[in-house]
Structure formats: structure tokens, C-alpha cells
Short mmCIF file of C-alpha atoms in Angstrom, two decimals:
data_model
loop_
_atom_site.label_atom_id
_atom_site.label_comp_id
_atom_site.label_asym_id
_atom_site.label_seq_id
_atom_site.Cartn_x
_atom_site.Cartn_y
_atom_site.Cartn_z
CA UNK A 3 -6.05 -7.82 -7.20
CA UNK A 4 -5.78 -6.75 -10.76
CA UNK A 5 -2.38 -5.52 -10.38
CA UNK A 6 -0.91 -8.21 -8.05
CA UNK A 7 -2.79 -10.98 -7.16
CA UNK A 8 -0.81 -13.28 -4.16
CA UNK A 9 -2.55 -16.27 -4.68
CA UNK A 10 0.74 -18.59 -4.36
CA UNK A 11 1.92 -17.64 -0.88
CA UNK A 12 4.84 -15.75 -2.30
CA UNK A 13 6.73 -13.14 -1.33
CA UNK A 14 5.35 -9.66 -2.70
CA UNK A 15 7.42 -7.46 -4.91
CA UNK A 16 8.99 -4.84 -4.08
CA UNK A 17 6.12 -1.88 -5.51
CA UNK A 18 4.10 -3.68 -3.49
CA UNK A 19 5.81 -2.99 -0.55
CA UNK A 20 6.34 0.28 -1.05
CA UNK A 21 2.95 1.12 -2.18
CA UNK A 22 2.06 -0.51 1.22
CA UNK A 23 4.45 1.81 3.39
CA UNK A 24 3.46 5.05 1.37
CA UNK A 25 0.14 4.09 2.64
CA UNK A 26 0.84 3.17 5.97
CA UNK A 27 3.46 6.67 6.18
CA UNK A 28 1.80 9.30 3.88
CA UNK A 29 -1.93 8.61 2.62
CA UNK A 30 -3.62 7.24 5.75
CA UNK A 31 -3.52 10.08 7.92
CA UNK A 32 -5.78 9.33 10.29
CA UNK A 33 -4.83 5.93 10.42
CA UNK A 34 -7.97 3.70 10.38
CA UNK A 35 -6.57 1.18 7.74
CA UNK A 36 -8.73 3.16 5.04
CA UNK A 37 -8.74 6.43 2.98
CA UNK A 38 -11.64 9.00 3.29
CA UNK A 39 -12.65 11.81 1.60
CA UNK A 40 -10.24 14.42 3.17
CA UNK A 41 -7.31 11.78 2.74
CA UNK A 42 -8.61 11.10 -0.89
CA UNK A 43 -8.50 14.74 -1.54
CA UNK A 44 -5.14 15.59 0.09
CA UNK A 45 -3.53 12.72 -2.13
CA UNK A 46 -4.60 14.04 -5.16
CA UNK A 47 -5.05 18.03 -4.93
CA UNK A 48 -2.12 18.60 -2.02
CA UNK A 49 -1.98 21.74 -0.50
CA UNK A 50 1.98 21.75 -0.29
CA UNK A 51 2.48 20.66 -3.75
CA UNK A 52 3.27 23.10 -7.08
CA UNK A 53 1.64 21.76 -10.08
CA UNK A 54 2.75 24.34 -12.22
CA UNK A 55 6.39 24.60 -11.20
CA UNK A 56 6.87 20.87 -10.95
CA UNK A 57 5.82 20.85 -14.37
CA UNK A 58 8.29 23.37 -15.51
CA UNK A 59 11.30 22.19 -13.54
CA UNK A 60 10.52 18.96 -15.46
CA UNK A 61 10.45 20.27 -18.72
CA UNK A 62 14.02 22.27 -18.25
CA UNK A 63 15.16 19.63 -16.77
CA UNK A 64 14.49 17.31 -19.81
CA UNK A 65 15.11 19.61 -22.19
CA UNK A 66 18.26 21.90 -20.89
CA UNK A 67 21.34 19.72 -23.01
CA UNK A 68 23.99 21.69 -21.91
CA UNK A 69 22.09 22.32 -18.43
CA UNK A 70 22.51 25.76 -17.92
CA UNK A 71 19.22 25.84 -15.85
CA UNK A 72 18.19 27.95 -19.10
CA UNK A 73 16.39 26.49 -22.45
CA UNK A 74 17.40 28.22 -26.14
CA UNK A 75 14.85 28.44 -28.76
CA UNK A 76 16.81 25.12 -30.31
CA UNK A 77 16.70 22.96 -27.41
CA UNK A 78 12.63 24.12 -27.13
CA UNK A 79 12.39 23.26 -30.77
CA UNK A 80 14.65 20.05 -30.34
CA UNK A 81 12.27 18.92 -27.86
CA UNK A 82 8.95 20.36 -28.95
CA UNK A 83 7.20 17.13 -28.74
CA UNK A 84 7.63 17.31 -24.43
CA UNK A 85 6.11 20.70 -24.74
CA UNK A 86 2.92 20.16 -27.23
CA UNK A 87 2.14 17.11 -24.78
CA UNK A 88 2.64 19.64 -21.21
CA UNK A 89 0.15 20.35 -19.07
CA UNK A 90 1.47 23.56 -18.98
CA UNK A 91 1.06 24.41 -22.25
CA UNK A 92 -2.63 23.43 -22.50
CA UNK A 93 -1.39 20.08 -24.03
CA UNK A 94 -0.13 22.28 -27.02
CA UNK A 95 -2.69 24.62 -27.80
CA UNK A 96 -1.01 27.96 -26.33
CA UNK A 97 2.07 26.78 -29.21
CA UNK A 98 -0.80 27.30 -31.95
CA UNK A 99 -0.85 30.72 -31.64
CA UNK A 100 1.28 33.60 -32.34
CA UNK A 101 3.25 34.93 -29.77
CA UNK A 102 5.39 38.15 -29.98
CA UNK A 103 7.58 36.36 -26.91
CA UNK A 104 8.10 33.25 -29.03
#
């Protein structure tokens, strides 16, 4: 209800919907009409799911300009801002230190 709150009869929008069916398809597993522990921790910690490559796909991905599937030290520095705020660099603290590889 703080999100989206139906209280004219109207039709629901379309997140709605599809929060509703990624419920209904994905998170209730068991299919009681609820979420329980398991579920809970299967939606947020999945076992099928890699953190740390999704994170780096994303950050080529955003920073590759000429998308050679390959980042130069200019597009890194280009974009260092997407990098300092990465989980994957310890939100920037692993840049704050001297690195022969760097």
C-alpha cells in the first residue's frame, strides 16, 4: 500500500502486474500465496546467480565505448565514477591503493 494503493477501483499498472506474476512464477515456490524463509532466502542470496560476474559484465558493458568486450586504462578512467561506486571494488577502496597491475 505505500507503493500503490487501489483505492479507486482502477485498473493496476503495469509493475504491478508484473511484480504480481514474478511472484506467482518465480518467488512463491511452494505456492501457498506467501513467502517463507527458504523462499525469502532463495530471492535474495540465489544459488544460480553470479554476483561477482554480473557485476563485472555490467561494468564493461557500461564502460567498453568502442565495445571490444575489453576496457583501456582511458575508458576505466573516463568512467571511474561507475567503478569507485562498484561493489566489486569495495565501493572504491581497492582504487586507493597502489597497484603494480594498475
Amino acid at each position: 500500500a505505500d507503493m500503490f494503493a487501489n483505492e479507486e477501483g482502477g485498473p493496476e499498472p503495469d509493475w504491478v502486474i508484473t511484480e504480481r506474476e514474478q511472484f506467482a512464477d518465480f518467488r512463491d515456490i511452494n505456492k501457498d500465496g506467501k513467502m517463507d524463509k527458504e523462499e525469502i532466502q532463495h530471492w535474495i542470496l540465489p544459488q544460480d546467480y553470479d554476483h561477482a560476474l554480473a557485476e563485472a559484465r555490467h561494468l564493461v558493458y557500461e564502460s567498453d565505448v568502442d565495445k571490444d568486450q575489453k576496457l583501456t586504462k582511458e575508458e576505466v578512467l573516463d568512467n571511474w565514477n561507475m567503478f569507485v561506486g562498484s561493489q566489486a571494488t569495495n565501493y572504491g577502496e581497492d582504487l586507493t591503493r597502489n597497484h603494480d597491475e594498475l
